[in-house]
Amino acid sequence: MYEQVSHSLLNEILIKLNSEIKQHELRHFYTRLGANFYAIHSLFHLLYGDRDDFEDQALCLVEAMARQYMDRSEQLKRKDIEREKDHNWFLSQKWVGMALYTDGFANNLSGLTDKLFYFQELGVNMIHIMPILACPDGKSDGGYAISDFRRVDSRIGTNEDLHKLSESLEKRDILLTMDVVVNHTSDEHDWAKRARKGEKKYQDYYYLFDNREIPDMFEETMPEIFPETAPGNFTWDEEMNKWVMTVFNNFQWDLNYSNPAVFIEMLDIILFWSNQGADIIRLDAVAFLWKKIGSVSQNEREAHLILQLMKDCCQVTAPGVLFIAEAIVAPSEITKYFGEDAINAKECEIAYNATFMALMWDAVATKNAKLLYQGLRSLPDKLERATWLNYVRCHDDIGLGFDDADIHAVGYEPVEHRKFLLDYYTGNFSDSDARGFPFGHNLKTGDARISGSLASLVGLETALESNEPKRIDNAIQHILLLHSLILSFGGLPLLYYGDELGTLNESDFLNDENKALDSRWAHRPNFDWDKAELRHQPGTIEQQIFNAIKKMIAVRKEILAFADFNNRELIYVDNPHLFVFSRFNLTRTSGGVLVVVNFDANPQYLDMANPQIKSVLSYGHIIDLISGDTPAMFKNQLVIPPYHFYWLSDQ
Ligand code: GLC
Ligand code: GLC
């Protein structure tokens, strides 16, 4: 694409802009539009250039961006400018997040606003509130089937309540993360209803087919996401007499991004919530945005173009807002959601580190870090201005999406190894205290994923029943060591509500017909505030876990080497039970930290004469940043107790 072409299109658009827009003082908007328009035009043209109405659509796009800019408050515009100046602000070690369901945590938005002290007490300063927008009763997939993208669900509150929450967060310097479910709508969304009534405009928002011819072609290569509850990728709609593409549940209709009107609508919604005070937008299921016959219809090039275009447009209207990519896909694919061949993220600044998450669960089950080390070594470096979202648990299942080549490289057989992990976590392996559930079991492929709360998966539930202090302690140690990893690895740690208290699986969901078949509800708790009170009572499990995590968070915030500037080195050590890496300051002179984790039930020894270790800890006197003590050493061998971790530094 020649720049002249984009310049002349921009000039035409500016002439045609609605007069109401023209009357406004939009200086910063125009500067950013000029700076980004070449990219916007190129991407929009790649996606939609073959349409006769291309230029009209480009005008609609710019008008949507301009109107949302006009609606953006002066305060948010100031924040945009501050963040532009300090554009690496989110790479700082100062940020620690927590994801939660508003209703599960505090009933509703005003309840949540009253509980902000809890985050401050723990040290959490970013909260991801999972979907709170209007969704049908029952058929909601935990809020991910939205019937009105611009309205808070009445069970959770009002848009005004959200506004109050965001103001209160702002005062406390806590970031607000919200979801925008970009891939699909509920079948009760107005667009779906109008499509059902036969309105062509809205039928074009979805993938609809009169017969099975095309759906059958898609099915040849598309995997199933919820094989037990929603097999196949299409659903017959009686009223319309058509097949609808429904990759997730049959009530979640996939949006058709080959229609530019869909893109513009969804961008407008992203900007709308940015204007309501969201600092970060989590873009749900982004791998699925483009469908192609003959492919798995995940991670397609066009899905990346769409995300780049969303980012470029958002940078014009609300440049302070960051995107999180929720793409739970193969390790080699995930990093592409930062945008390829760039230094700064061109798509999403933040991406779920699903690889790290799954590998940590492998290390817990195998009691060694072989695959964890191997898998992370194969993970491509992230871009400079981009960061991982590191998590142990979230509201979804744990998928065993490791690379088969890595599994082979450490001497396991992929099918058997995955079966072992599944058995280990779901009660079919005798030497395991884990209490998880299979999720998404696919009878055709044998695949399955794992549900369950952190505490139950590391054996706290079993241990409490056995009432053996040692087993209870082992479970607690696991909860802490996994948190020690997400808090030190590099990136934004995202805790999951309840894990900081050792919350066990729930079973209430089994009595609700809309949830019973979806085991993910086992780990979507109704937060127990009486249990939370126990965090102040010495000796309780809640106090031990909460205080230890609180301490780690406080220490993290003080250590510059924990900021994320690709300043991590994985260290190969002979002892497979240990996972070791260093974090260093950019000058590499001092202030480095050695993170050591022992996944085994026995004490393990680390040879401190290793040159990579010596390059971080060179001054002799070593302390553990958490306890402040010098750990036990014997002739250059550091002793790491069972299921223990150290953050070591020179004094
Ligand atoms: C995302 C959500 C998940 C949901 C799916 C479909 O992956 O995290 O909970 O089921 O999208 O919306
Ligand atoms: C699949 C999808 C992911 C989604 C999950 C829901 O793993 O790839 O996006 O969150 O299913 O369980």
Coordinates of N, CA, C and O in Angstrom, one line a residue, residues 365 367 419-434:
A365 N 3.0 -32.5 39.6 CA 2.7 -33.9 39.5 C 3.9 -34.9 39.4 O 3.9 -35.9 40.1
K367 N 6.9 -34.1 40.3 CA 7.9 -33.7 41.3 C 9.3 -33.4 40.8 O 10.3 -33.5 41.4
K419 N -1.9 -38.7 29.9 CA -2.8 -39.5 30.6 C -2.4 -39.6 32.1 O -3.3 -39.5 33.0
F420 N -1.1 -39.7 32.3 CA -0.7 -39.7 33.7 C -1.1 -38.4 34.4 O -1.6 -38.5 35.6
L421 N -0.9 -37.3 33.8 CA -1.2 -36.0 34.4 C -2.7 -35.9 34.7 O -3.2 -35.5 35.8
L422 N -3.5 -36.4 33.8 CA -5.0 -36.3 34.0 C -5.4 -37.2 35.1 O -6.1 -36.9 36.0
D423 N -4.8 -38.4 35.1 CA -5.1 -39.4 36.2 C -4.6 -38.8 37.6 O -5.3 -38.9 38.6
Y424 N -3.4 -38.2 37.5 CA -2.9 -37.7 38.8 C -3.8 -36.7 39.4 O -4.0 -36.6 40.6
Y425 N -4.4 -35.8 38.6 CA -5.2 -34.7 39.1 C -6.7 -35.1 39.3 O -7.4 -34.3 39.9
T426 N -7.1 -36.2 38.7 CA -8.5 -36.4 38.8 C -8.9 -37.7 39.6 O -9.9 -38.3 39.5
G427 N -7.9 -38.1 40.4 CA -8.2 -39.2 41.3 C -8.0 -40.6 40.8 O -8.4 -41.6 41.5
N428 N -7.3 -40.8 39.7 CA -7.1 -42.1 39.2 C -5.6 -42.6 39.4 O -5.2 -43.5 38.7
F429 N -4.9 -41.9 40.2 CA -3.5 -42.3 40.5 C -3.4 -42.4 42.0 O -3.7 -41.5 42.7
S430 N -3.0 -43.6 42.4 CA -3.0 -43.9 43.9 C -2.1 -42.9 44.7 O -2.5 -42.5 45.8
D431 N -1.0 -42.6 44.1 CA -0.1 -41.8 45.0 C -0.3 -40.3 44.7 O 0.7 -39.6 44.5
S432 N -1.5 -39.9 44.8 CA -1.8 -38.4 44.6 C -2.9 -38.0 45.5 O -3.9 -38.6 45.7
D433 N -2.7 -36.8 46.2 CA -3.7 -36.2 47.0 C -4.6 -35.3 46.2 O -5.5 -34.7 46.8
A434 N -4.4 -35.1 44.9 CA -5.1 -34.1 44.2 C -6.6 -34.5 44.0 O -6.9 -35.7 43.9

